Structures are given as C-alpha cells and as structure tokens.
Short mmCIF file of C-alpha atoms and ligand atoms in Angstrom, two decimals:
data_model
loop_
_atom_site.label_atom_id
_atom_site.label_comp_id
_atom_site.label_asym_id
_atom_site.label_seq_id
_atom_site.Cartn_x
_atom_site.Cartn_y
_atom_site.Cartn_z
CA MET A 1 -16.47 61.03 -8.09
CA SER A 2 -19.18 63.60 -8.77
CA ASP A 3 -22.78 62.78 -9.80
CA ASP A 4 -21.72 62.66 -13.43
CA ASN A 5 -18.76 60.33 -12.69
CA ARG A 6 -16.11 63.01 -13.01
CA ILE A 7 -13.20 63.31 -10.58
CA VAL A 8 -13.88 65.73 -7.75
CA MET A 9 -11.26 68.28 -6.63
CA ARG A 10 -11.45 68.72 -2.87
CA ARG A 11 -9.65 72.03 -2.93
CA PRO A 12 -9.47 74.76 -5.55
CA ILE A 13 -6.29 75.64 -7.43
CA VAL A 14 -5.48 79.05 -8.87
CA GLU A 15 -6.04 79.32 -12.62
CA MET A 16 -4.33 82.18 -14.46
CA ASP A 17 -5.45 82.71 -18.04
CA GLY A 18 -3.16 84.43 -20.56
CA ASP A 19 -2.75 85.77 -24.07
CA GLU A 20 -2.81 85.03 -27.79
CA MET A 21 -2.33 81.45 -29.06
CA THR A 22 -1.81 80.03 -25.60
CA ARG A 23 -5.12 81.57 -24.50
CA ILE A 24 -6.76 79.70 -27.37
CA LEU A 25 -4.95 76.49 -26.33
CA TRP A 26 -6.02 77.04 -22.71
CA ARG A 27 -9.71 76.94 -23.67
CA LYS A 28 -9.25 73.93 -25.96
CA ILE A 29 -7.29 71.96 -23.35
CA LYS A 30 -9.97 72.56 -20.73
CA ASP A 31 -12.81 71.64 -23.09
CA THR A 32 -11.16 68.58 -24.62
CA LEU A 33 -9.01 67.07 -21.89
CA LEU A 34 -10.14 68.38 -18.50
CA TYR A 35 -13.89 69.12 -18.25
CA PRO A 36 -14.96 65.70 -19.58
CA PHE A 37 -13.00 63.95 -16.81
CA ILE A 38 -12.74 66.38 -13.89
CA ALA A 39 -15.19 68.62 -12.08
CA LEU A 40 -12.64 71.44 -12.24
CA ASN A 41 -12.41 73.51 -9.09
CA THR A 42 -10.39 76.68 -9.72
CA GLU A 43 -10.20 80.29 -8.63
CA TYR A 44 -9.95 82.02 -12.00
CA PHE A 45 -7.82 85.11 -12.71
CA ASP A 46 -7.63 86.61 -16.16
CA LEU A 47 -3.99 87.65 -16.64
CA GLY A 48 -4.62 88.44 -20.31
CA LEU A 49 -3.13 91.83 -21.16
CA PRO A 50 -6.48 93.69 -21.58
CA GLU A 51 -7.57 92.70 -18.06
CA ARG A 52 -4.17 93.55 -16.55
CA ASP A 53 -4.47 96.97 -18.16
CA ARG A 54 -8.09 97.46 -17.04
CA THR A 55 -7.25 96.60 -13.41
CA GLY A 56 -3.97 98.54 -13.29
CA ASP A 57 -2.24 95.14 -12.93
CA ALA A 58 -4.11 94.47 -9.65
CA VAL A 59 -5.29 91.15 -11.10
CA THR A 60 -1.69 89.86 -11.17
CA HIS A 61 -1.17 90.78 -7.53
CA ASN A 62 -4.51 89.19 -6.58
CA ALA A 63 -3.51 86.00 -8.39
CA ALA A 64 -0.21 85.86 -6.50
CA ASP A 65 -2.08 86.30 -3.20
CA ALA A 66 -4.37 83.44 -4.18
CA VAL A 67 -1.37 81.18 -4.90
CA LYS A 68 -0.04 82.03 -1.44
CA ARG A 69 -3.42 81.16 0.08
CA LEU A 70 -4.23 78.00 -1.91
CA GLY A 71 -0.69 76.69 -2.46
CA VAL A 72 -1.05 75.58 -6.10
CA GLY A 73 -1.49 77.55 -9.32
CA VAL A 74 -1.43 76.98 -13.06
CA LYS A 75 -0.61 79.81 -15.45
CA CYS A 76 -1.04 80.37 -19.17
CA ALA A 77 1.71 82.24 -21.08
CA THR A 78 1.23 86.01 -21.03
CA ILE A 79 2.52 88.96 -23.03
CA THR A 80 5.27 90.99 -21.40
CA PRO A 81 4.52 94.42 -22.83
CA ASN A 82 7.13 96.36 -24.77
CA ALA A 83 6.71 99.64 -26.66
CA GLN A 84 5.09 97.87 -29.62
CA ARG A 85 2.56 96.10 -27.34
CA VAL A 86 1.71 99.40 -25.61
CA GLU A 87 0.61 100.68 -28.99
CA GLU A 88 -1.03 97.44 -30.15
CA TYR A 89 -3.17 97.17 -26.99
CA ASN A 90 -3.44 100.91 -26.32
CA LEU A 91 -2.10 100.35 -22.78
CA GLN A 92 -2.18 102.87 -19.94
CA GLN A 93 1.47 101.97 -19.27
CA MET A 94 4.13 99.32 -19.92
CA TRP A 95 3.07 96.82 -17.22
CA PRO A 96 5.81 94.62 -15.78
CA SER A 97 6.18 90.96 -16.69
CA PRO A 98 3.56 88.92 -14.75
CA ASN A 99 6.16 86.21 -14.25
CA ALA A 100 8.56 88.67 -12.66
CA THR A 101 5.75 89.97 -10.43
CA LEU A 102 4.74 86.46 -9.33
CA ARG A 103 8.36 85.47 -8.74
CA ALA A 104 8.97 88.56 -6.63
CA LEU A 105 5.75 88.22 -4.59
CA LEU A 106 6.24 84.49 -3.97
CA ASP A 107 10.02 84.86 -3.54
CA GLY A 108 10.27 81.76 -5.66
CA THR A 109 12.72 79.84 -7.81
CA VAL A 110 11.90 78.66 -11.33
CA PHE A 111 12.58 75.02 -12.25
CA ARG A 112 12.59 74.22 -15.96
CA ALA A 113 11.96 70.61 -16.93
CA PRO A 114 12.04 69.08 -20.42
CA ILE A 115 9.35 66.57 -21.39
CA THR A 116 11.13 63.64 -22.96
CA VAL A 117 9.76 61.24 -25.57
CA ARG A 118 11.53 58.22 -27.07
CA ASN A 119 11.53 59.41 -30.68
CA ILE A 120 13.15 62.77 -29.95
CA ILE A 121 16.75 61.99 -29.15
CA PRO A 122 18.69 64.60 -27.13
CA SER A 123 21.85 65.99 -28.75
CA VAL A 124 23.76 64.63 -25.77
CA ARG A 125 23.80 60.89 -26.39
CA THR A 126 23.90 59.75 -22.77
CA TRP A 127 20.86 61.75 -21.62
CA ARG A 128 17.95 59.38 -21.00
CA LYS A 129 16.05 61.30 -18.33
CA PRO A 130 15.21 64.99 -17.95
CA ILE A 131 17.67 67.42 -16.40
CA ILE A 132 15.82 70.07 -14.45
CA ILE A 133 17.51 73.44 -14.10
CA ALA A 134 16.89 75.72 -11.14
CA ARG A 135 18.14 79.24 -11.69
CA HIS A 136 18.70 81.63 -8.81
CA ALA A 137 16.85 84.68 -10.07
CA TYR A 138 18.30 87.47 -7.96
CA GLY A 139 21.52 89.46 -7.92
CA ASP A 140 25.09 88.82 -9.11
CA ILE A 141 25.78 90.44 -12.48
CA TYR A 142 22.04 91.03 -13.02
CA LYS A 143 22.19 93.70 -10.30
CA SER A 144 25.76 94.78 -10.84
CA VAL A 145 27.25 98.25 -10.76
CA GLU A 146 29.88 98.83 -13.41
CA MET A 147 32.41 101.51 -14.06
CA ARG A 148 35.03 102.43 -16.59
CA ALA A 149 38.34 103.34 -15.01
CA PRO A 150 39.43 106.05 -17.42
CA GLY A 151 43.11 105.84 -16.54
CA ALA A 152 45.54 105.27 -13.67
CA GLY A 153 43.96 105.28 -10.20
CA VAL A 154 42.90 103.21 -7.19
CA ALA A 155 39.70 101.16 -7.02
CA GLU A 156 38.25 100.21 -3.62
CA LEU A 157 35.30 98.23 -2.31
CA SER A 158 33.58 100.00 0.56
CA PHE A 159 30.75 99.17 2.98
CA THR A 160 29.21 101.58 5.50
CA ASP A 161 26.98 100.31 8.33
CA PRO A 162 24.06 102.35 9.78
CA GLU A 163 26.38 103.77 12.50
CA GLY A 164 28.71 105.09 9.84
CA ASN A 165 31.52 102.54 10.34
CA LYS A 166 33.33 101.96 7.10
CA THR A 167 35.12 98.84 5.83
CA VAL A 168 37.30 99.42 2.79
CA LEU A 169 39.14 96.84 0.68
CA PRO A 170 41.55 97.61 -2.13
CA ILE A 171 40.46 96.16 -5.49
CA HIS A 172 43.19 97.20 -7.89
CA ARG A 173 45.75 99.90 -8.47
CA PHE A 174 45.28 100.78 -12.14
CA GLU A 175 48.39 101.80 -14.10
CA GLY A 176 46.20 102.63 -17.08
CA ALA A 177 42.55 102.48 -18.15
CA GLY A 178 40.40 99.47 -17.28
CA ILE A 179 36.97 98.28 -16.17
CA LEU A 180 35.29 97.57 -12.82
CA GLN A 181 32.24 95.66 -11.65
CA ALA A 182 30.60 95.23 -8.25
CA VAL A 183 28.04 92.51 -7.60
CA HIS A 184 26.02 91.56 -4.55
CA ASN A 185 23.58 89.05 -3.17
CA THR A 186 21.64 88.76 0.08
CA ASP A 187 21.46 86.02 2.70
CA ALA A 188 17.65 86.12 2.48
CA SER A 189 17.63 85.49 -1.26
CA ILE A 190 20.25 82.73 -1.17
CA GLU A 191 18.42 81.00 1.69
CA ALA A 192 15.08 81.20 -0.13
CA PHE A 193 16.76 79.77 -3.24
CA ALA A 194 18.28 76.89 -1.27
CA ARG A 195 14.97 76.05 0.45
CA SER A 196 13.05 76.11 -2.85
CA CYS A 197 15.62 73.73 -4.36
CA PHE A 198 15.54 71.27 -1.46
CA ARG A 199 11.74 71.37 -1.40
CA PHE A 200 11.46 70.75 -5.12
CA ALA A 201 13.95 67.86 -4.94
CA LEU A 202 11.79 66.26 -2.23
CA SER A 203 8.59 66.96 -4.11
CA SER A 204 9.91 65.36 -7.31
CA GLY A 205 12.00 62.61 -5.67
CA GLN A 206 15.21 63.52 -7.49
CA ASP A 207 18.81 64.25 -6.43
CA LEU A 208 19.88 67.88 -6.16
CA TRP A 209 23.21 69.17 -7.52
CA PHE A 210 24.50 72.61 -6.71
CA ALA A 211 27.67 74.07 -8.14
CA ALA A 212 29.67 77.27 -7.74
CA LYS A 213 33.30 78.38 -7.88
CA ASP A 214 34.15 78.47 -4.16
CA THR A 215 37.83 77.67 -4.71
CA ILE A 216 38.34 80.97 -6.51
CA SER A 217 35.58 83.04 -4.90
CA LYS A 218 36.38 82.36 -1.27
CA ARG A 219 33.85 84.78 0.27
CA TYR A 220 31.14 85.13 -2.36
CA ASP A 221 30.64 81.70 -3.93
CA HIS A 222 31.80 80.06 -0.72
CA HIS A 223 28.88 81.72 1.04
CA PHE A 224 26.46 80.10 -1.41
CA LYS A 225 28.09 76.73 -0.73
CA ASP A 226 27.96 77.19 3.07
CA THR A 227 24.34 78.37 2.98
CA PHE A 228 23.19 75.32 1.01
CA GLU A 229 25.16 73.00 3.30
CA ARG A 230 23.80 74.55 6.52
CA ILE A 231 20.17 74.53 5.39
CA PHE A 232 20.52 70.97 4.13
CA GLU A 233 22.03 69.70 7.40
CA VAL A 234 19.55 71.48 9.65
CA GLU A 235 16.29 71.29 7.70
CA PHE A 236 16.37 68.66 4.97
CA LYS A 237 18.89 65.89 5.62
CA GLY A 238 16.42 63.59 7.37
CA ALA A 239 13.74 64.03 4.75
CA PHE A 240 16.26 63.37 1.95
CA GLU A 241 17.35 60.13 3.66
CA THR A 242 13.74 59.01 4.04
CA ALA A 243 13.07 59.84 0.38
CA GLY A 244 16.25 58.03 -0.73
CA ILE A 245 17.65 61.05 -2.56
CA ASN A 246 20.95 62.95 -2.23
CA TYR A 247 22.35 66.45 -2.23
CA TYR A 248 25.73 66.99 -3.95
CA TYR A 249 27.88 70.10 -4.03
CA MET A 250 30.55 70.39 -6.71
CA LEU A 251 32.64 72.95 -8.54
CA ILE A 252 30.86 74.46 -11.54
CA ASP A 253 33.41 73.18 -14.08
CA ASP A 254 33.24 69.70 -12.56
CA ALA A 255 29.42 69.87 -12.69
CA VAL A 256 29.39 70.81 -16.38
CA ALA A 257 31.68 67.89 -17.21
CA ARG A 258 29.55 65.47 -15.16
CA VAL A 259 26.26 66.73 -16.60
CA VAL A 260 27.24 65.94 -20.21
CA ARG A 261 28.36 62.46 -19.21
CA SER A 262 25.32 61.74 -17.02
CA GLU A 263 22.11 60.00 -17.98
CA GLY A 264 20.05 62.87 -16.51
CA GLY A 265 17.32 62.46 -13.94
CA PHE A 266 18.37 65.11 -11.40
CA ILE A 267 17.91 68.77 -10.50
CA TRP A 268 20.76 71.14 -11.21
CA ALA A 269 20.69 74.29 -9.09
CA CYS A 270 22.63 77.14 -10.68
CA LYS A 271 23.71 80.60 -9.67
CA ASN A 272 22.02 83.32 -11.70
CA TYR A 273 24.48 83.55 -14.62
CA ASP A 274 25.18 79.81 -14.77
CA GLY A 275 21.42 79.19 -14.87
CA ASP A 276 20.89 81.73 -17.63
CA VAL A 277 23.52 80.02 -19.80
CA MET A 278 22.94 76.40 -18.85
CA SER A 279 19.14 76.46 -19.14
CA ASP A 280 19.43 77.46 -22.80
CA MET A 281 22.09 74.80 -23.38
CA VAL A 282 20.01 72.09 -21.71
CA SER A 283 16.73 73.03 -23.40
CA ALA A 284 18.35 73.24 -26.85
CA ALA A 285 20.00 69.85 -26.34
CA PHE A 286 16.70 68.26 -25.30
CA GLY A 287 14.99 69.51 -28.45
CA SER A 288 12.21 72.06 -28.28
CA LEU A 289 10.95 74.98 -26.23
CA ALA A 290 7.46 73.64 -26.88
CA MET A 291 8.39 70.57 -24.78
CA MET A 292 9.65 72.50 -21.75
CA THR A 293 7.60 73.07 -18.61
CA SER A 294 8.41 75.30 -15.74
CA VAL A 295 7.39 75.49 -12.11
CA LEU A 296 7.88 78.34 -9.68
CA VAL A 297 8.47 77.01 -6.15
CA SER A 298 8.36 79.34 -3.17
CA PRO A 299 10.51 78.67 -0.09
CA ASN A 300 7.23 78.13 1.79
CA GLY A 301 6.20 75.33 -0.53
CA GLN A 302 3.77 77.04 -2.92
CA PHE A 303 3.85 75.76 -6.51
CA GLU A 304 2.96 77.59 -9.72
CA TYR A 305 3.11 75.62 -12.99
CA GLU A 306 3.37 76.87 -16.59
CA ALA A 307 4.81 76.22 -20.03
CA ALA A 308 8.29 77.70 -20.58
CA HIS A 309 7.40 79.11 -23.99
CA GLY A 310 5.61 82.37 -24.74
CA THR A 311 2.25 83.15 -26.31
CA VAL A 312 3.31 81.88 -29.79
CA THR A 313 2.31 85.13 -31.50
CA ARG A 314 3.10 83.99 -35.04
CA HIS A 315 0.63 81.09 -34.76
CA TYR A 316 -1.99 83.40 -33.20
CA ARG A 317 -1.83 85.71 -36.23
CA LYS A 318 -2.48 82.67 -38.47
CA HIS A 319 -5.35 81.60 -36.22
CA LEU A 320 -6.89 85.10 -36.44
CA ALA A 321 -6.54 84.97 -40.22
CA GLY A 322 -8.64 81.80 -40.18
CA GLU A 323 -5.77 79.46 -41.04
CA THR A 324 -5.31 76.03 -39.43
CA THR A 325 -2.54 75.99 -36.84
CA SER A 326 -0.30 73.21 -35.60
CA THR A 327 0.68 74.55 -32.19
CA ASN A 328 2.10 72.16 -29.61
CA PRO A 329 -0.07 72.12 -26.46
CA ILE A 330 2.09 69.62 -24.51
CA ALA A 331 3.94 72.05 -22.23
CA THR A 332 0.66 73.77 -21.33
CA ILE A 333 -1.04 70.41 -20.70
CA PHE A 334 1.88 69.45 -18.43
CA ALA A 335 1.41 72.71 -16.54
CA TRP A 336 -2.15 71.56 -15.79
CA THR A 337 -1.10 68.00 -14.89
CA GLY A 338 1.66 69.35 -12.64
CA ALA A 339 -0.83 71.51 -10.75
CA LEU A 340 -3.52 68.82 -10.58
CA ARG A 341 -1.05 66.20 -9.36
CA LYS A 342 0.34 68.56 -6.71
CA SER A 343 -3.17 69.44 -5.56
CA GLY A 344 -4.07 65.75 -5.37
CA GLU A 345 -0.91 64.98 -3.40
CA MET A 346 -1.66 67.74 -0.92
CA ASP A 347 -5.12 66.50 -0.02
CA GLY A 348 -4.95 62.76 -0.67
CA GLY A 349 -6.83 63.02 -3.96
CA ALA A 350 -5.46 59.78 -5.43
CA ALA A 351 -7.87 59.90 -8.38
CA LEU A 352 -6.56 63.32 -9.36
CA VAL A 353 -2.91 62.17 -9.18
CA ASP A 354 -3.79 59.14 -11.26
CA PHE A 355 -5.58 61.30 -13.85
CA ALA A 356 -2.57 63.62 -14.14
CA ASN A 357 -0.28 60.65 -14.73
CA ARG A 358 -2.60 59.15 -17.34
CA LEU A 359 -2.97 62.44 -19.21
CA GLU A 360 0.82 62.88 -19.36
CA ARG A 361 1.17 59.28 -20.54
CA ALA A 362 -1.45 59.91 -23.25
CA CYS A 363 0.54 62.92 -24.54
CA VAL A 364 3.81 61.00 -24.61
CA ASP A 365 2.23 57.90 -26.18
CA THR A 366 0.60 59.97 -28.92
CA VAL A 367 3.95 61.52 -29.90
CA GLU A 368 5.76 58.17 -29.61
CA SER A 369 3.12 56.57 -31.85
CA GLY A 370 4.19 59.06 -34.54
CA GLN A 371 1.52 61.77 -34.31
CA ALA A 372 2.54 65.28 -33.33
CA THR A 373 2.43 68.97 -34.12
CA ARG A 374 4.65 70.48 -36.80
CA ASP A 375 7.41 71.71 -34.46
CA LEU A 376 8.39 68.14 -33.52
CA GLN A 377 8.66 66.75 -37.05
CA PRO A 378 12.24 67.87 -37.78
CA LEU A 379 13.37 66.58 -34.37
CA SER A 380 11.88 63.12 -34.65
CA ALA A 381 14.05 60.08 -35.25
CA SER A 382 11.16 58.26 -36.95
CA PRO A 383 8.53 59.38 -39.50
CA MET A 384 5.93 61.71 -38.00
CA GLU A 385 2.38 62.50 -39.07
CA VAL A 386 1.81 66.25 -38.62
CA LEU A 387 -1.56 67.07 -37.04
CA SER A 388 -3.32 70.37 -36.53
CA THR A 389 -3.74 71.71 -32.99
CA ASP A 390 -7.30 70.36 -32.82
CA GLU A 391 -6.47 66.97 -34.37
CA PHE A 392 -3.60 66.51 -31.95
CA LEU A 393 -5.77 67.33 -28.92
CA THR A 394 -8.40 64.89 -30.18
CA ALA A 395 -5.76 62.17 -30.64
CA ILE A 396 -4.63 62.68 -27.02
CA LYS A 397 -8.23 62.60 -25.81
CA GLU A 398 -8.93 59.32 -27.59
CA ARG A 399 -5.94 57.71 -25.91
CA LEU A 400 -6.90 59.14 -22.54
CA ALA A 401 -10.50 57.94 -22.84
CA LYS A 402 -9.27 54.41 -23.64
CA ALA A 403 -6.82 54.31 -20.72
P1 NAP B 1 7.29 82.16 -28.08
O1 NAP B 1 5.88 82.51 -27.86
O2 NAP B 1 7.88 81.15 -27.15
O3 NAP B 1 7.44 81.65 -29.58
C1 NAP B 1 8.64 81.66 -30.31
C2 NAP B 1 8.59 80.62 -31.41
O4 NAP B 1 8.85 79.33 -30.85
C3 NAP B 1 7.24 80.48 -32.08
O5 NAP B 1 7.05 81.42 -33.10
C4 NAP B 1 7.29 79.05 -32.58
O6 NAP B 1 8.13 78.92 -33.72
C5 NAP B 1 8.01 78.35 -31.44
N1 NAP B 1 7.07 77.86 -30.40
C6 NAP B 1 7.00 78.28 -29.10
N2 NAP B 1 6.05 77.58 -28.46
C7 NAP B 1 5.51 76.75 -29.36
C8 NAP B 1 4.47 75.78 -29.30
N3 NAP B 1 3.79 75.55 -28.16
N4 NAP B 1 4.16 75.07 -30.40
C9 NAP B 1 4.84 75.29 -31.56
N5 NAP B 1 5.83 76.18 -31.68
C10 NAP B 1 6.16 76.90 -30.59
O7 NAP B 1 8.22 83.46 -27.99
P2 NAP B 1 8.05 84.92 -28.64
O8 NAP B 1 7.34 84.82 -29.95
O9 NAP B 1 9.38 85.52 -28.57
O10 NAP B 1 7.11 85.71 -27.64
C11 NAP B 1 5.71 85.90 -27.82
C12 NAP B 1 5.13 86.57 -26.59
O11 NAP B 1 5.26 85.69 -25.48
C13 NAP B 1 5.83 87.86 -26.19
O12 NAP B 1 4.85 88.88 -26.04
C14 NAP B 1 6.50 87.56 -24.87
O13 NAP B 1 6.42 88.65 -24.00
C15 NAP B 1 5.70 86.41 -24.34
N6 NAP B 1 6.44 85.46 -23.48
C16 NAP B 1 5.81 85.02 -22.36
C17 NAP B 1 6.40 84.07 -21.55
C18 NAP B 1 5.64 83.59 -20.33
O14 NAP B 1 4.54 84.00 -20.08
N7 NAP B 1 6.23 82.72 -19.55
C19 NAP B 1 7.65 83.54 -21.88
C20 NAP B 1 8.28 83.99 -23.05
C21 NAP B 1 7.66 84.95 -23.85
P3 NAP B 1 7.62 79.02 -35.23
O15 NAP B 1 7.06 80.41 -35.39
O16 NAP B 1 8.87 78.80 -36.01
O17 NAP B 1 6.58 77.97 -35.45
MG1 MG B 2 19.48 82.70 -21.30
#
C-alpha cells in the first residue's frame, strides 16, 4: 500500500493510448476505476493517430520495445489509417496498423477471449465457459501467389537453394483453363505460434486444442502437427502436467464438431484461415464484439492486452456533438485487468491480482444485476436498464468500492 492506501505497483507496465471514443473511455476508466485504488505505474506511449503522424510512427516502435523490456502492456484501440483518414487527419502518409506493427515486432500470436455473463446466453446452447481462439497470423493463403492457367499446359512447384540446386514437383497437367495457388509458411513462424499457444495455455490454466488437416495435407499441415507435438514434448509437457492441463491435436473437421458440442473453457489454436473464419463464428455466437478482449502473446512470454473492437467512431461523433453516449467499456477494462493481473503475477503483487479479479467481478455483477450499456440490451435474456457510459462506469465503481 502507498501512503494514501492505494495499491502499489512494483514494476511499470506499458500503457498505449489510442483514438476516438476509446481514447475517451481510456481516460474515464483510469479516473473512475484505477487511480482511486491503484498508484498506477506505467510507461506511457501515445499511439493516437496525431502522435504517430508527428513522430513518423516511431512512437509505435518505441512502445513495442518497451513491451519487450517490461513484459506487459495494455493498449487502447487505434485508428488504422485508410485514404479517408489520411485526409481527415492530414497525414504525412498512410501509416501501417499499430497492431500489425506490434505483432510483427513481438512475433506474437493474438488470443481472443469473450467475456461471459449469465444473462447473455450464447447461441450455442452448450457453451458455458469462454472459448479462446488463437489465430496463426502469418502465411498460408494470406501470403499466397496465384495464377490463372489460361489453357492447356503443365504446372510445377519449384524450389531453388542458394547453390542453385532445383527441386521440381509436378502439380497438374491442364487439359484446359484453370487456376493455381502456391502457399508457404516458415518453421520459425510455426514454432513461435506453437510456443505462444503453449505459454498462454499455461498462463491461463486451460487446455489447448490444435487442429489441422494432416490426413489430406501430408507435408504442409502435417508439419504444423509435428511442430506442435515436438515443442510440446520437449518444452512444455512437464509444466502442463504440473498445471493439470492437456494438449490435444485433432483434425479440423473433428475439432469443429467437438467445439459446438463442448461446454467451452479451452483455447483453440487455429491455422491462419481457420482462425479468420472461426474467430468470427465464435465471437458472434458469444454475443458482442464489445465483450471480446484480446491478448498478444510473444513466444518469449511478453503479454499485450487490448479490447478486440475498434475506436467506435460512430459513438465518438455523437460525443463530439455533445450527445450522451452509451459505449461499453468492459473489453477495455478487461484489457487493464489482464495487464494488471499479469504484472502482479510476475512480481508477487498479490494485492494487484486481487484488485484485477475484483474489478472484473464488479463489471460482470453490474451487467448480471441488469444494468448495462445499450449494445447489450437486445442480447440480454432478462430486462436491462440502459445506462450512459458515465453512469455505467459509476455503477461499476460503486460495486468495486463496496467489495
Ligand atoms: P468498431 O470501432 O469496432 O465499431 C463498430 C461498431 O460496433 C460500432 O459502431 C458499434 O455499433 C459497435 N461497437 C464496437 N465496440 C463497441 C463498444 N465498446 N460499445 C458499444 N458498441 C460497440 O469498428 P469500426 O467502426 O469498423 O472501426 C473504427 C476504427 O477502429 C477504424 O478506424 C479502425 O481502423 C479501428 N479499429 C481498430 C482496432 C484496434 O485497434 N484493435 C480494431 C478494429 C478497428 P453501433 O454503431 O451500432 O452502436
Ligand atoms: Mg474474419
């Protein structure tokens, strides 16, 4: 405890501010729910678009370096510029997505986790606990080379090593026109993905599922399967046994069938395309983007937490026009609690871990008591009182202060 009875943070975490409505929420969350209880200790980086533009995006790179150094970060949603944003903000250039930059610099995997509350019932009846999706974010069809075969001809797959030795495999002898696609992945990326998944499973105490189509894809998908198996056996098996959790490999079609019959409560690691598709399926079935958090985990065990949604531009325009908003802060609050809990776990800060748990409980209890922001009303199984952003934050604070 500090002199004023607030919880002390023994080590700083990286704080990355963002844009629009979520930047407004960021300030409100800190003022209402964090500062009164914690002597916040952060290294602050302003990833808001004006500052990224002013620094030539150096601020994003500096923030990533800080996450590498300090191990834990929390990030506000940020604008990924497009042509319209370049004009709106009078940008020097169309800066890349900060999330893509962070992911590349940390070599990390993104885990998306729904926040579940009793009165929002998932579309899949059996789901009682969250299903966390880990999507491999490199290669496969997202880095494919494609070609139209205009007519009859021979397609081949060829590889040339630095000495000029060539390996050539026939793909297909076309009788008429057709289409071709070549995809790749790298050992380094698959290994980093596997390590991030095993680390996150350990960190969250949940089973890990990984699925591919190794029966059909005997070199490509089989290599994913073998890589996961080898890294598990050599580096993680003991720790999984101690933690009482399991690793399961299965075929992707088998996994899909099992997932919809499961009660949830596990991590589902997906290849790039499967993750793209399945993360939207899982988040839609759980209810709302505003109730989805996300954490980027590097293979070296660095953690960066954020909400899965964007900067909620439509609400920001209303806010600027002086109208009252009802924007859901829960995913952003859970980004903070995720980072604070992780930081507490890393340095034995039990009070910080306890605070994070109590703040999450206060959010869930407030929604379960029937008070929430507008987005949750149509999803709720019981009558819901719609609060403004400020009223909702105050309701959470009152619960937290009582706890
Ligand atoms: P968005 O900000 O996620 O919002 C889309 C819609 O979802 C909102 O208009 C709102 O619906 C609803 N929504 C999302 N979060 C909500 C919340 N917390 N509370 C209540 N409703 C919520 O997506 P977008 O409008 O497509 O993108 C806006 C900006 O965010 C873009 O510039 C994009 O680049 C950026 N973005 C950033 C990230 C990130 O940093 N991780 C991710 C995605 C997008 P209603 O309007 O119907 O109320
Ligand atoms: Mg998708």
